[in-house]
mmCIF file of C-alpha atoms and ligand atoms in Angstrom:
data_model
loop_
_atom_site.group_PDB
_atom_site.id
_atom_site.type_symbol
_atom_site.label_atom_id
_atom_site.label_comp_id
_atom_site.label_asym_id
_atom_site.label_seq_id
_atom_site.Cartn_x
_atom_site.Cartn_y
_atom_site.Cartn_z
ATOM 1 C CA MET O 1 -10.924 267.503 222.478
ATOM 2 C CA LYS O 2 -13.080 270.461 220.959
ATOM 3 C CA SER O 3 -11.386 271.750 217.726
ATOM 4 C CA ASN O 4 -12.990 275.322 216.529
ATOM 5 C CA SER O 5 -15.121 273.447 214.037
ATOM 6 C CA ASP O 6 -16.708 271.056 216.351
ATOM 7 C CA ILE O 7 -20.205 272.095 217.726
ATOM 8 C CA LEU O 8 -20.971 271.290 221.287
ATOM 9 C CA ILE O 9 -24.950 271.165 222.197
ATOM 10 C CA LEU O 10 -26.682 270.114 225.083
ATOM 11 C CA GLY O 11 -30.290 268.673 224.757
ATOM 12 C CA ILE O 12 -32.876 268.421 227.115
ATOM 13 C CA GLU O 13 -36.258 266.883 226.963
ATOM 14 C CA SER O 14 -39.005 267.013 229.379
ATOM 15 C CA SER O 15 -42.172 266.700 227.434
ATOM 16 C CA CYS O 16 -43.820 263.536 229.235
ATOM 17 C CA ASP O 17 -42.738 261.419 232.205
ATOM 18 C CA ASP O 18 -38.294 261.319 231.615
ATOM 19 C CA THR O 19 -35.919 264.056 231.944
ATOM 20 C CA SER O 20 -33.448 263.767 230.122
ATOM 21 C CA ALA O 21 -30.170 265.458 229.167
ATOM 22 C CA ALA O 22 -27.480 265.025 226.483
ATOM 23 C CA VAL O 23 -24.366 266.456 224.800
ATOM 24 C CA ILE O 24 -23.473 265.773 221.147
ATOM 25 C CA LYS O 25 -20.331 266.767 219.631
ATOM 26 C CA ASN O 26 -21.344 267.377 216.168
ATOM 27 C CA ASP O 27 -23.505 264.231 215.399
ATOM 28 C CA LYS O 28 -21.715 262.127 218.243
ATOM 29 C CA ILE O 29 -23.241 261.412 221.664
ATOM 30 C CA LEU O 30 -21.247 262.088 224.271
ATOM 31 C CA ALA O 31 -23.599 261.464 227.326
ATOM 32 C CA ASN O 32 -27.126 260.896 227.232
ATOM 33 C CA ILE O 33 -28.500 260.746 230.837
ATOM 34 C CA THR O 34 -32.444 260.038 231.660
ATOM 35 C CA ALA O 35 -34.043 260.129 234.906
ATOM 36 C CA GLY O 36 -37.226 257.890 234.476
ATOM 37 C CA GLN O 37 -39.931 258.454 236.970
ATOM 38 C CA ASP O 38 -41.878 255.664 238.909
ATOM 39 C CA VAL O 39 -44.175 257.063 240.666
ATOM 40 C CA HIS O 40 -46.648 256.800 238.105
ATOM 41 C CA LYS O 41 -46.790 253.001 238.207
ATOM 42 C CA LEU O 42 -49.177 253.244 241.199
ATOM 43 C CA TYR O 43 -51.876 255.397 239.217
ATOM 44 C CA GLY O 44 -50.953 253.274 236.260
ATOM 45 C CA GLY O 45 -50.312 256.129 233.773
ATOM 46 C CA VAL O 46 -48.862 259.388 234.250
ATOM 47 C CA VAL O 47 -50.213 261.770 235.891
ATOM 48 C CA PRO O 48 -49.181 265.555 235.213
ATOM 49 C CA GLU O 49 -48.557 266.950 238.365
ATOM 50 C CA LEU O 50 -46.411 264.429 239.575
ATOM 51 C CA ALA O 51 -44.568 264.872 236.483
ATOM 52 C CA SER O 52 -43.553 268.308 236.486
ATOM 53 C CA ARG O 53 -42.370 267.533 240.170
ATOM 54 C CA ALA O 54 -40.295 265.161 239.565
ATOM 55 C CA HIS O 55 -38.916 266.659 236.486
ATOM 56 C CA GLN O 56 -38.055 269.966 238.984
ATOM 57 C CA LYS O 57 -36.262 267.358 241.302
ATOM 58 C CA HIS O 58 -34.186 265.737 238.183
ATOM 59 C CA ILE O 59 -33.294 268.450 235.738
ATOM 60 C CA VAL O 60 -29.965 269.692 237.876
ATOM 61 C CA PRO O 61 -28.687 266.499 238.531
ATOM 62 C CA VAL O 62 -29.709 265.234 235.039
ATOM 63 C CA VAL O 63 -27.669 267.900 233.218
ATOM 64 C CA SER O 64 -25.112 267.926 235.694
ATOM 65 C CA GLN O 65 -24.344 264.179 235.077
ATOM 66 C CA ALA O 66 -24.421 264.753 231.299
ATOM 67 C CA LEU O 67 -22.188 267.445 231.457
ATOM 68 C CA ALA O 68 -19.715 265.192 233.769
ATOM 69 C CA GLN O 69 -19.679 261.903 231.494
ATOM 70 C CA ALA O 70 -19.214 264.217 228.600
ATOM 71 C CA ASN O 71 -16.101 265.893 230.192
ATOM 72 C CA ILE O 72 -16.989 269.337 229.074
ATOM 73 C CA SER O 73 -17.882 272.474 231.572
ATOM 74 C CA ALA O 74 -20.958 274.451 230.735
ATOM 75 C CA GLU O 75 -18.821 277.223 228.979
ATOM 76 C CA GLU O 76 -17.534 275.162 225.920
ATOM 77 C CA LEU O 77 -21.166 274.598 224.970
ATOM 78 C CA ASP O 78 -22.400 276.165 221.684
ATOM 79 C CA ALA O 79 -26.085 276.325 222.287
ATOM 80 C CA ILE O 80 -28.774 274.319 224.487
ATOM 81 C CA ALA O 81 -31.405 272.551 222.782
ATOM 82 C CA TYR O 82 -34.687 271.773 224.656
ATOM 83 C CA THR O 83 -38.428 270.546 223.699
ATOM 84 C CA ARG O 84 -40.358 273.318 223.558
ATOM 85 C CA GLY O 85 -43.601 270.711 222.588
ATOM 86 C CA PRO O 86 -45.917 269.290 222.002
ATOM 87 C CA GLY O 87 -46.199 267.275 225.645
ATOM 88 C CA LEU O 88 -47.454 268.245 229.361
ATOM 89 C CA LEU O 89 -47.412 271.882 229.353
ATOM 90 C CA GLY O 90 -45.851 271.512 233.233
ATOM 91 C CA SER O 91 -43.578 269.062 232.055
ATOM 92 C CA LEU O 92 -42.279 270.855 229.384
ATOM 93 C CA LEU O 93 -41.884 274.312 231.325
ATOM 94 C CA VAL O 94 -39.608 272.765 233.892
ATOM 95 C CA GLY O 95 -37.449 271.995 230.866
ATOM 96 C CA SER O 96 -37.908 275.082 228.711
ATOM 97 C CA SER O 97 -37.466 277.419 231.621
ATOM 98 C CA PHE O 98 -34.181 275.282 232.778
ATOM 99 C CA ALA O 99 -32.630 275.646 229.223
ATOM 100 C CA LYS O 100 -33.313 278.910 228.392
ATOM 101 C CA SER O 101 -32.068 280.134 231.653
ATOM 102 C CA MET O 102 -29.112 278.339 231.610
ATOM 103 C CA ALA O 103 -28.476 279.681 227.616
ATOM 104 C CA GLN O 104 -29.045 283.119 228.772
ATOM 105 C CA ALA O 105 -26.199 282.953 231.848
ATOM 106 C CA LEU O 106 -23.628 281.383 229.291
ATOM 107 C CA GLY O 107 -24.549 283.783 226.350
ATOM 108 C CA ILE O 108 -25.638 281.082 224.154
ATOM 109 C CA PRO O 109 -28.868 280.367 222.039
ATOM 110 C CA ALA O 110 -31.424 278.553 223.544
ATOM 111 C CA ILE O 111 -32.821 276.119 220.254
ATOM 112 C CA PRO O 112 -36.643 275.180 220.529
ATOM 113 C CA VAL O 113 -36.935 271.905 219.421
ATOM 114 C CA HIS O 114 -40.402 269.823 218.124
ATOM 115 C CA HIS O 115 -40.604 266.584 220.325
ATOM 116 C CA MET O 116 -42.323 264.999 217.280
ATOM 117 C CA LYS O 117 -39.509 265.673 214.666
ATOM 118 C CA ALA O 118 -36.721 264.975 217.276
ATOM 119 C CA HIS O 119 -38.042 261.685 217.223
ATOM 120 C CA VAL O 120 -37.435 261.337 213.607
ATOM 121 C CA LEU O 121 -34.032 263.139 213.799
ATOM 122 C CA ALA O 122 -33.138 260.215 215.948
ATOM 123 C CA HIS O 123 -31.804 258.319 212.824
ATOM 124 C CA PHE O 124 -28.682 261.021 212.360
ATOM 125 C CA ILE O 125 -27.369 260.162 216.073
ATOM 126 C CA ASP O 126 -23.916 258.933 214.841
ATOM 127 C CA SER O 127 -23.952 255.239 215.217
ATOM 128 C CA SER O 128 -23.360 251.984 213.834
ATOM 129 C CA LEU O 129 -26.241 251.894 212.173
ATOM 130 C CA PRO O 130 -26.940 253.154 208.308
ATOM 131 C CA VAL O 131 -28.607 256.251 208.268
ATOM 132 C CA PRO O 132 -31.935 256.896 205.838
ATOM 133 C CA PRO O 133 -30.974 258.707 202.858
ATOM 134 C CA PHE O 134 -33.964 261.809 201.984
ATOM 135 C CA PRO O 135 -36.965 261.424 201.247
ATOM 136 C CA PHE O 136 -37.716 258.459 203.709
ATOM 137 C CA LEU O 137 -40.859 257.622 205.253
ATOM 138 C CA ASN O 138 -41.023 257.531 209.163
ATOM 139 C CA LEU O 139 -43.301 255.975 211.033
ATOM 140 C CA THR O 140 -43.531 257.620 214.445
ATOM 141 C CA VAL O 141 -45.376 255.555 217.311
ATOM 142 C CA SER O 142 -44.903 256.932 220.663
ATOM 143 C CA GLY O 143 -47.033 257.118 223.965
ATOM 144 C CA GLY O 144 -48.390 260.490 222.561
ATOM 145 C CA HIS O 145 -48.381 259.979 218.539
ATOM 146 C CA THR O 146 -48.760 257.701 215.792
ATOM 147 C CA GLN O 147 -48.132 259.380 212.443
ATOM 148 C CA ILE O 148 -46.286 258.459 209.107
ATOM 149 C CA ILE O 149 -44.282 261.279 207.694
ATOM 150 C CA LYS O 150 -42.549 262.151 204.881
ATOM 151 C CA VAL O 151 -39.222 263.155 205.476
ATOM 152 C CA SER O 152 -37.431 264.955 202.683
ATOM 153 C CA ASP O 153 -34.764 266.755 204.655
ATOM 154 C CA PRO O 154 -34.030 267.266 207.976
ATOM 155 C CA PHE O 155 -36.317 270.929 207.907
ATOM 156 C CA THR O 156 -39.485 269.118 205.825
ATOM 157 C CA PHE O 157 -41.981 266.942 207.376
ATOM 158 C CA GLU O 158 -44.859 266.284 205.968
ATOM 159 C CA VAL O 159 -47.643 264.347 207.532
ATOM 160 C CA LEU O 160 -49.262 261.735 205.592
ATOM 161 C CA GLY O 161 -51.630 259.792 208.148
ATOM 162 C CA LYS O 162 -51.833 260.288 211.826
ATOM 163 C CA SER O 163 -54.131 258.680 214.562
ATOM 164 C CA LEU O 164 -57.512 260.171 214.818
ATOM 165 C CA ASP O 165 -57.591 259.265 218.477
ATOM 166 C CA ASP O 166 -55.361 257.258 220.863
ATOM 167 C CA ALA O 167 -52.077 256.818 220.017
ATOM 168 C CA ALA O 168 -50.339 253.297 219.381
ATOM 169 C CA GLY O 169 -48.384 253.189 222.820
ATOM 170 C CA GLU O 170 -51.524 254.653 224.494
ATOM 171 C CA ALA O 171 -53.409 251.547 222.706
ATOM 172 C CA PHE O 172 -50.514 249.512 224.581
ATOM 173 C CA ASP O 173 -51.016 250.874 227.656
ATOM 174 C CA LYS O 174 -54.712 250.636 227.622
ATOM 175 C CA ALA O 175 -54.900 247.298 226.977
ATOM 176 C CA ALA O 176 -52.125 246.163 229.694
ATOM 177 C CA LYS O 177 -53.936 248.173 232.267
ATOM 178 C CA LEU O 178 -56.912 246.509 231.703
ATOM 179 C CA LEU O 179 -55.015 243.157 231.725
ATOM 180 C CA GLY O 180 -53.860 243.991 235.401
ATOM 181 C CA LEU O 181 -49.965 244.609 234.029
ATOM 182 C CA PRO O 182 -47.647 247.796 234.989
ATOM 183 C CA TYR O 183 -47.494 251.030 233.439
ATOM 184 C CA PRO O 184 -46.023 251.228 230.582
ATOM 185 C CA GLY O 185 -47.990 247.941 229.183
ATOM 186 C CA GLY O 186 -46.010 248.503 226.250
ATOM 187 C CA PRO O 187 -43.075 246.380 226.826
ATOM 188 C CA GLU O 188 -45.247 244.175 229.133
ATOM 189 C CA ILE O 189 -47.560 242.782 226.099
ATOM 190 C CA ASP O 190 -44.601 242.339 224.370
ATOM 191 C CA LYS O 191 -42.798 240.135 226.685
ATOM 192 C CA LEU O 192 -45.586 237.844 227.327
ATOM 193 C CA ALA O 193 -46.660 237.730 223.825
ATOM 194 C CA ARG O 194 -43.671 236.069 222.741
ATOM 195 C CA GLN O 195 -45.272 232.522 224.873
ATOM 196 C CA GLY O 196 -48.708 233.677 222.766
ATOM 197 C CA ASP O 197 -50.800 232.814 220.158
ATOM 198 C CA ILE O 198 -51.181 235.708 218.024
ATOM 199 C CA ASN O 199 -54.549 233.916 216.117
ATOM 200 C CA ARG O 200 -56.239 232.603 219.322
ATOM 201 C CA PHE O 201 -58.477 235.641 219.475
ATOM 202 C CA SER O 202 -59.294 238.712 216.779
ATOM 203 C CA PHE O 203 -60.374 242.121 217.294
ATOM 204 C CA SER O 204 -62.076 244.410 214.890
ATOM 205 C CA LYS O 205 -60.173 246.884 213.068
ATOM 206 C CA PRO O 206 -62.069 250.297 212.470
ATOM 207 C CA LYS O 207 -62.615 251.626 209.291
ATOM 208 C CA VAL O 208 -60.834 255.179 208.710
ATOM 209 C CA ASP O 209 -59.879 257.031 205.549
ATOM 210 C CA GLY O 210 -57.012 257.430 203.767
ATOM 211 C CA LEU O 211 -53.228 257.004 205.700
ATOM 212 C CA ASP O 212 -55.165 257.691 209.587
ATOM 213 C CA PHE O 213 -54.967 255.691 212.319
ATOM 214 C CA SER O 214 -57.843 255.136 215.196
ATOM 215 C CA PHE O 215 -56.976 252.978 217.994
ATOM 216 C CA SER O 216 -59.629 254.178 220.404
ATOM 217 C CA GLY O 217 -62.603 251.789 218.923
ATOM 218 C CA LEU O 218 -60.377 248.492 219.276
ATOM 219 C CA LYS O 219 -59.798 249.461 222.943
ATOM 220 C CA THR O 220 -62.979 248.852 223.301
ATOM 221 C CA ASN O 221 -63.968 246.264 221.352
ATOM 222 C CA PHE O 222 -60.834 244.509 223.889
ATOM 223 C CA MET O 223 -62.639 245.742 226.839
ATOM 224 C CA ASN O 224 -65.753 244.764 226.148
ATOM 225 C CA PHE O 225 -64.424 240.926 225.102
ATOM 226 C CA VAL O 226 -62.220 240.590 228.352
ATOM 227 C CA GLU O 227 -65.250 241.801 230.735
ATOM 228 C CA LYS O 228 -67.655 239.284 229.200
ATOM 229 C CA GLU O 229 -65.006 236.156 228.985
ATOM 230 C CA SER O 230 -64.202 237.024 232.722
ATOM 231 C CA ARG O 231 -67.761 237.565 234.034
ATOM 232 C CA ARG O 232 -67.659 233.316 232.537
ATOM 233 C CA ASN O 233 -64.460 232.516 234.095
ATOM 234 C CA ALA O 234 -62.934 235.021 236.993
ATOM 235 C CA ASP O 235 -59.634 233.332 235.768
ATOM 236 C CA PHE O 236 -60.065 234.370 232.302
ATOM 237 C CA LYS O 237 -57.075 236.639 231.975
ATOM 238 C CA GLN O 238 -54.817 234.901 234.164
ATOM 239 C CA GLU O 239 -55.182 231.734 231.948
ATOM 240 C CA ASN O 240 -55.283 233.309 228.402
ATOM 241 C CA MET O 241 -52.541 236.143 229.219
ATOM 242 C CA ALA O 242 -49.806 235.359 226.550
ATOM 243 C CA ASP O 243 -52.387 234.570 223.984
ATOM 244 C CA LEU O 244 -54.411 238.228 224.929
ATOM 245 C CA CYS O 245 -51.243 239.909 224.841
ATOM 246 C CA ALA O 246 -50.133 238.556 221.162
ATOM 247 C CA SER O 247 -53.391 238.687 219.766
ATOM 248 C CA ILE O 248 -53.944 242.530 220.704
ATOM 249 C CA GLN O 249 -50.216 243.307 219.482
ATOM 250 C CA HIS O 250 -50.429 241.575 216.478
ATOM 251 C CA THR O 251 -53.688 243.788 216.179
ATOM 252 C CA ILE O 252 -52.047 247.482 216.950
ATOM 253 C CA VAL O 253 -49.179 246.223 214.692
ATOM 254 C CA GLU O 254 -51.049 245.105 211.768
ATOM 255 C CA MET O 255 -53.152 248.171 211.840
ATOM 256 C CA LEU O 256 -49.658 250.148 211.500
ATOM 257 C CA MET O 257 -48.080 248.237 209.288
ATOM 258 C CA GLU O 258 -51.074 247.976 206.944
ATOM 259 C CA ARG O 259 -51.123 251.866 206.732
ATOM 260 C CA LEU O 260 -47.168 251.681 205.993
ATOM 261 C CA VAL O 261 -47.535 249.482 203.276
ATOM 262 C CA GLU O 262 -50.023 252.041 201.521
ATOM 263 C CA ALA O 263 -47.831 254.820 202.373
ATOM 264 C CA ALA O 264 -45.217 253.548 200.829
ATOM 265 C CA GLU O 265 -47.361 252.430 197.474
ATOM 266 C CA ILE O 266 -48.718 255.731 197.129
ATOM 267 C CA THR O 267 -45.390 257.764 197.382
ATOM 268 C CA GLY O 268 -43.233 255.523 195.869
ATOM 269 C CA ILE O 269 -40.495 255.439 198.840
ATOM 270 C CA LYS O 270 -38.760 252.510 199.458
ATOM 271 C CA HIS O 271 -36.794 254.053 202.309
ATOM 272 C CA VAL O 272 -38.696 252.886 205.419
ATOM 273 C CA ALA O 273 -38.330 254.219 209.002
ATOM 274 C CA ILE O 274 -39.429 253.777 212.550
ATOM 275 C CA SER O 275 -39.255 255.397 215.612
ATOM 276 C CA GLY O 276 -40.698 256.466 218.883
ATOM 277 C CA GLY O 277 -41.127 254.179 222.021
ATOM 278 C CA VAL O 278 -43.027 251.633 220.298
ATOM 279 C CA SER O 279 -40.251 251.180 217.938
ATOM 280 C CA ALA O 280 -38.910 249.292 220.757
ATOM 281 C CA ASN O 281 -41.733 246.511 220.192
ATOM 282 C CA SER O 282 -40.024 242.857 218.888
ATOM 283 C CA TYR O 283 -43.192 241.900 216.943
ATOM 284 C CA LEU O 284 -43.296 245.439 215.075
ATOM 285 C CA ARG O 285 -39.719 245.186 214.242
ATOM 286 C CA SER O 286 -40.221 241.404 213.183
ATOM 287 C CA GLN O 287 -43.388 242.388 210.834
ATOM 288 C CA LEU O 288 -41.460 245.240 209.212
ATOM 289 C CA ALA O 289 -38.334 242.978 208.591
ATOM 290 C CA THR O 290 -40.564 240.294 207.006
ATOM 291 C CA THR O 291 -42.667 243.178 204.769
ATOM 292 C CA ALA O 292 -39.270 244.971 203.621
ATOM 293 C CA GLU O 293 -37.812 241.253 202.863
ATOM 294 C CA LYS O 294 -41.282 241.270 201.030
ATOM 295 C CA LEU O 295 -41.206 244.756 199.188
ATOM 296 C CA GLY O 296 -37.808 245.306 198.893
ATOM 297 C CA TRP O 297 -37.500 248.173 201.404
ATOM 298 C CA HIS O 298 -34.487 249.735 202.979
ATOM 299 C CA THR O 299 -35.472 249.692 206.831
ATOM 300 C CA TYR O 300 -33.856 251.695 209.665
ATOM 301 C CA ILE O 301 -34.553 251.505 213.418
ATOM 302 C CA PRO O 302 -32.670 253.918 215.685
ATOM 303 C CA PRO O 303 -30.742 252.595 218.654
ATOM 304 C CA PHE O 304 -32.749 251.285 221.757
ATOM 305 C CA GLU O 305 -31.844 254.430 223.584
ATOM 306 C CA TYR O 306 -32.980 256.717 221.323
ATOM 307 C CA CYS O 307 -36.455 254.956 220.390
ATOM 308 C CA THR O 308 -37.723 256.177 223.581
ATOM 309 C CA ASP O 309 -37.834 259.798 224.847
ATOM 310 C CA ASN O 310 -34.371 261.452 225.268
ATOM 311 C CA GLY O 311 -32.168 264.326 225.355
ATOM 312 C CA ALA O 312 -29.892 263.045 222.402
ATOM 313 C CA MET O 313 -32.523 263.440 219.535
ATOM 314 C CA ILE O 314 -33.268 267.082 221.131
ATOM 315 C CA ALA O 315 -29.000 267.198 220.736
ATOM 316 C CA ILE O 316 -29.023 266.132 217.077
ATOM 317 C CA ALA O 317 -32.364 268.545 216.329
ATOM 318 C CA GLY O 318 -30.448 271.448 217.799
ATOM 319 C CA TYR O 319 -27.492 270.228 215.745
ATOM 320 C CA PHE O 320 -29.472 270.647 212.362
ATOM 321 C CA ASP O 321 -30.885 273.748 213.206
ATOM 322 C CA PHE O 322 -27.667 275.558 215.112
ATOM 323 C CA GLN O 323 -26.002 274.998 211.616
ATOM 324 C CA LYS O 324 -28.581 276.342 209.415
ATOM 325 C CA LYS O 325 -29.628 279.059 212.272
ATOM 326 C CA ALA O 326 -33.300 277.404 211.284
ATOM 327 C CA SER O 327 -35.175 278.662 214.624
ATOM 328 C CA ASP O 328 -36.167 281.596 216.188
ATOM 329 C CA THR O 329 -33.711 281.277 219.531
ATOM 330 C CA SER O 330 -35.079 284.171 221.440
ATOM 331 C CA LEU O 331 -36.130 284.061 225.139
ATOM 332 C CA SER O 332 -39.771 284.582 224.475
ATOM 333 C CA GLN O 333 -40.219 281.431 222.755
ATOM 334 C CA SER O 334 -42.255 279.573 225.441
ATOM 335 C CA ALA O 335 -43.046 275.984 225.798
ATOM 336 C CA THR O 336 -46.296 274.702 224.175
ATOM 337 C CA ALA O 337 -48.635 271.701 224.940
ATOM 338 C CA ARG O 338 -49.291 271.301 221.039
ATOM 339 C CA TRP O 339 -47.656 272.581 218.385
ATOM 340 C CA GLU O 340 -47.956 271.212 214.578
ATOM 341 C CA MET O 341 -45.170 269.944 212.992
HETATM 342 O O1 LIG S 401 -41.714 257.705 223.188
HETATM 343 P P1 LIG S 401 -41.807 257.006 224.098
HETATM 344 O O2 LIG S 401 -40.602 256.731 225.314
HETATM 345 O O3 LIG S 401 -42.733 258.680 224.766
HETATM 346 C C1 LIG S 401 -43.695 259.097 224.549
HETATM 347 O O4 LIG S 401 -43.356 260.571 223.893
HETATM 348 O O5 LIG S 401 -44.795 259.100 224.174
HETATM 349 O O6 LIG S 401 -43.117 256.247 224.113
HETATM 350 C C2 LIG S 401 -43.790 255.609 224.813
HETATM 351 C C3 LIG S 401 -44.910 254.241 224.909
HETATM 352 C C4 LIG S 401 -45.205 253.970 225.675
HETATM 353 O O7 LIG S 401 -47.208 254.323 225.184
HETATM 354 C C5 LIG S 401 -44.727 252.622 226.058
HETATM 355 O O8 LIG S 401 -45.946 251.637 226.285
HETATM 356 C C6 LIG S 401 -44.419 251.952 224.426
HETATM 357 O O9 LIG S 401 -44.105 253.328 224.123
HETATM 358 N N1 LIG S 401 -43.251 251.103 224.485
HETATM 359 C C7 LIG S 401 -43.452 249.882 223.736
HETATM 360 C C8 LIG S 401 -42.323 249.182 224.165
HETATM 361 N N2 LIG S 401 -41.814 249.958 225.040
HETATM 362 C C9 LIG S 401 -42.060 251.046 224.971
HETATM 363 N N3 LIG S 401 -44.631 249.468 223.224
HETATM 364 C C10 LIG S 401 -44.861 248.045 222.546
HETATM 365 N N4 LIG S 401 -43.496 247.288 222.924
HETATM 366 C C11 LIG S 401 -42.525 247.987 223.497
HETATM 367 N N5 LIG S 401 -41.388 247.089 223.315
HETATM 368 ZN ZN1 LIG S 402 -41.974 260.681 222.499
#
């Protein structure tokens, strides 16, 4: 039942290859439905044109299913939040046009949401897990972004460091592709690495100033090494798969953790959170726990279904926004592939 003070928001996410819709009542998720896109597996990465076509196919059933599971009618909604950017323009256009049209038909606001802010605000979805107090640091690690952010309140985000080239998820995916593993490669490497030796192979880490990251050199280093060894022994990859996965994962995670430790030292903040698809990584999670123990940090990771792209994080961001009327909800807001935080 919805009381007069309850706020019901539909959140729609379509920035990359997942079409997702969620219904939130205040900070509680009533439904969170996601349709993935297997079509990209054939190509070893997301094909933008195929992604937007698949969003067009999925958007109506996904939204209908979310409303049905939440057991509410569209007329009960107070607002519709949608990912305005950043992301693939064709994909964003599908979700944003749908959200704005539906909001207009219902006479309710359409709230534009920043995808990366939503990954951070996923911590505030009501769950059994503790919520980070402000200010906290958030390492946002996904297929498209790698950022260390100081979060001072739900509307104030300061990017302390970011990747200058590839994202951490991209580094996982490209290493996996080279090893002949299916897309997305992050979860595959995570799984295979459990049987491997993290110290078997070492890869050079680039030197980057400040709190920024660079992963493209690591990818080249990994590629050159694997290709050289494969010329000597055609079965090199197969014979050393687990150790290769464990070693590259160890290097990526070490690069992330080194910067996070520096950011915590510089800011003096001991509340440290991670989010985004790569925060599902079991080795990153265990390294975070070990570091937290050593340095007296309190750590926060959203439940798994809110780590990867999902409508629920868009809905919670919309909920914060709705209460403060913080955004321009006019229909002239257009999807944007690039959007500064
Ligand atoms: O946040 P997300 O779902 O989508 C983007 O906004 O990009 O992140 C997807 C990324 C992919 O690169 C995928 O390989 C990576 O997250 N990923 C993982 C794991 N699960 C997902 N990377 C490493 N280990 C995992 N367990
Ligand atoms: Zn994302």
